[in-house]
Amino acid sequence: MSRFKQAMIRFFAGRYGVDSLYRFCFVLWLILAATNMFVGSKILYVLELLVMFWMFFRCFSKNIVKRSAENQKYLAIVGKIKDFFRLKRNKWRDRKTHSYRKCPSCHATLRFPKVKGEHDATCPRCKNPFHFKI
Ligand SMILES: [Zn+2]
């Protein structure tokens, strides 16, 4: 094995590497760089550099626990956004057959068949009985 190869292995061993947050930052950086090709703003340029610096800092960091926690926070935020749009899509898909209601005590979103009138239901999550109208 060459000295260069040994040095590279020593350098990369124990480094955090690439994750979802890294990929998000890369896309953000690409968008910033592409936008700045047309705009030519110094503020965008500084932002570009900051994003790039943060990407490399995270990638080569040896504090794997902290970088992993950052990634988990990012994934939780993305998950909430995805859930929001999934619910919107499902509500639209089921608009003729089902009605969505929130449990008054735990705020879980529940789906009911669209039958006109007054209804009594029990939340499957918190077992709270409630009354609603469709
Ligand atoms: Zn509930």
GROMACS .gro file of C-alpha atoms and ligand atoms in nm:
model
  135
    1MET     CA    1   0.000   0.000   0.000
    2SER     CA    2   0.131   0.341  -0.091
    3ARG     CA    3   0.205   0.607   0.170
    4PHE     CA    4  -0.061   0.832   0.020
    5LYS     CA    5  -0.324   0.561   0.049
    6GLN     CA    6  -0.226   0.495   0.413
    7ALA     CA    7  -0.246   0.865   0.490
    8MET     CA    8  -0.591   0.887   0.330
    9ILE     CA    9  -0.720   0.588   0.529
   10ARG     CA   10  -0.582   0.740   0.850
   11PHE     CA   11  -0.750   1.072   0.768
   12PHE     CA   12  -1.094   0.931   0.684
   13ALA     CA   13  -1.110   0.674   0.965
   14GLY     CA   14  -1.362   0.775   1.232
   15ARG     CA   15  -1.503   1.064   1.029
   16TYR     CA   16  -1.878   1.112   1.012
   17GLY     CA   17  -1.932   1.107   0.634
   18VAL     CA   18  -2.240   1.173   0.424
   19ASP     CA   19  -2.601   1.166   0.551
   20SER     CA   20  -2.945   1.305   0.460
   21LEU     CA   21  -2.866   1.651   0.600
   22TYR     CA   22  -2.546   1.656   0.393
   23ARG     CA   23  -2.746   1.577   0.077
   24PHE     CA   24  -3.000   1.849   0.162
   25CYS     CA   25  -2.714   2.099   0.212
   26PHE     CA   26  -2.560   1.993  -0.118
   27VAL     CA   27  -2.887   2.062  -0.306
   28LEU     CA   28  -2.923   2.393  -0.119
   29TRP     CA   29  -2.567   2.482  -0.215
   30LEU     CA   30  -2.634   2.391  -0.582
   31ILE     CA   31  -2.947   2.611  -0.586
   32LEU     CA   32  -2.758   2.899  -0.422
   33ALA     CA   33  -2.466   2.865  -0.665
   34ALA     CA   34  -2.695   2.842  -0.971
   35THR     CA   35  -2.900   3.143  -0.854
   36ASN     CA   36  -2.587   3.343  -0.784
   37MET     CA   37  -2.458   3.282  -1.137
   38PHE     CA   38  -2.738   3.512  -1.256
   39VAL     CA   39  -2.777   3.743  -0.956
   40GLY     CA   40  -2.411   3.791  -0.861
   41SER     CA   41  -2.485   3.894  -0.504
   42LYS     CA   42  -2.212   3.906  -0.237
   43ILE     CA   43  -2.459   3.799   0.035
   44LEU     CA   44  -2.552   3.487  -0.165
   45TYR     CA   45  -2.182   3.418  -0.216
   46VAL     CA   46  -2.119   3.431   0.160
   47LEU     CA   47  -2.422   3.205   0.217
   48GLU     CA   48  -2.285   2.963  -0.043
   49LEU     CA   49  -1.951   2.951   0.136
   50LEU     CA   50  -2.116   2.903   0.477
   51VAL     CA   51  -2.327   2.611   0.349
   52MET     CA   52  -2.022   2.455   0.184
   53PHE     CA   53  -1.812   2.502   0.497
   54TRP     CA   54  -2.084   2.347   0.714
   55MET     CA   55  -2.115   2.049   0.472
   56PHE     CA   56  -1.744   1.975   0.489
   57PHE     CA   57  -1.727   2.040   0.862
   58ARG     CA   58  -2.005   1.784   0.926
   59CYS     CA   59  -1.863   1.534   0.676
   60PHE     CA   60  -1.515   1.534   0.831
   61SER     CA   61  -1.624   1.574   1.193
   62LYS     CA   62  -1.517   1.308   1.443
   63ASN     CA   63  -1.803   1.391   1.682
   64ILE     CA   64  -2.032   1.127   1.530
   65VAL     CA   65  -2.288   1.139   1.814
   66LYS     CA   66  -2.349   1.514   1.771
   67ARG     CA   67  -2.362   1.496   1.388
   68SER     CA   68  -2.603   1.202   1.409
   69ALA     CA   69  -2.829   1.399   1.649
   70GLU     CA   70  -2.833   1.693   1.400
   71ASN     CA   71  -2.935   1.453   1.126
   72GLN     CA   72  -3.214   1.307   1.344
   73LYS     CA   73  -3.349   1.660   1.409
   74TYR     CA   74  -3.343   1.729   1.035
   75LEU     CA   75  -3.522   1.398   0.960
   76ALA     CA   76  -3.790   1.476   1.224
   77ILE     CA   77  -3.861   1.816   1.061
   78VAL     CA   78  -3.875   1.661   0.713
   79GLY     CA   79  -4.103   1.386   0.848
   80LYS     CA   80  -4.349   1.644   0.986
   81ILE     CA   81  -4.356   1.827   0.652
   82LYS     CA   82  -4.412   1.498   0.465
   83ASP     CA   83  -4.692   1.397   0.708
   84PHE     CA   84  -4.862   1.735   0.656
   85PHE     CA   85  -4.868   1.693   0.278
   86ARG     CA   86  -4.962   1.323   0.300
   87LEU     CA   87  -5.269   1.419   0.509
   88LYS     CA   88  -5.364   1.693   0.257
   89ARG     CA   89  -5.332   1.441  -0.028
   90ASN     CA   90  -5.538   1.177   0.155
   91LYS     CA   91  -5.809   1.430   0.248
   92TRP     CA   92  -5.837   1.526  -0.119
   93ARG     CA   93  -5.835   1.162  -0.235
   94ASP     CA   94  -6.111   1.065   0.016
   95ARG     CA   95  -6.316   1.386  -0.013
   96LYS     CA   96  -6.625   1.203  -0.149
   97THR     CA   97  -6.619   0.895   0.076
   98HIS     CA   98  -6.463   1.001   0.410
   99SER     CA   99  -6.449   1.291   0.652
  100TYR     CA  100  -6.148   1.376   0.871
  101ARG     CA  101  -6.196   1.494   1.230
  102LYS     CA  102  -5.953   1.574   1.511
  103CYS     CA  103  -5.987   1.411   1.851
  104PRO     CA  104  -6.068   1.696   2.096
  105SER     CA  105  -5.838   1.562   2.368
  106CYS     CA  106  -5.525   1.423   2.191
  107HIS     CA  107  -5.565   1.602   1.851
  108ALA     CA  108  -5.512   1.280   1.654
  109THR     CA  109  -5.660   1.301   1.303
  110LEU     CA  110  -5.928   1.037   1.255
  111ARG     CA  111  -6.104   0.928   0.936
  112PHE     CA  112  -6.477   0.855   0.933
  113PRO     CA  113  -6.709   0.735   0.656
  114LYS     CA  114  -6.902   1.032   0.513
  115VAL     CA  115  -7.249   0.967   0.653
  116LYS     CA  116  -7.460   1.280   0.712
  117GLY     CA  117  -7.588   1.335   1.065
  118GLU     CA  118  -7.465   1.334   1.424
  119HIS     CA  119  -7.216   1.071   1.538
  120ASP     CA  120  -7.054   0.939   1.856
  121ALA     CA  121  -6.700   0.805   1.833
  122THR     CA  122  -6.421   0.687   2.060
  123CYS     CA  123  -6.065   0.788   1.978
  124PRO     CA  124  -5.855   0.471   1.921
  125ARG     CA  125  -5.544   0.642   2.058
  126CYS     CA  126  -5.665   0.796   2.387
  127LYS     CA  127  -6.006   0.619   2.424
  128ASN     CA  128  -6.178   0.956   2.469
  129PRO     CA  129  -6.547   0.948   2.361
  130PHE     CA  130  -6.662   1.249   2.156
  131HIS     CA  131  -6.951   1.375   1.946
  132PHE     CA  132  -6.938   1.526   1.598
  133LYS     CA  133  -7.154   1.628   1.302
  134ILE     CA  134  -7.096   1.562   0.931
  135ZN      ZN  135  -5.766   1.100   2.116
   0.00000   0.00000   0.00000
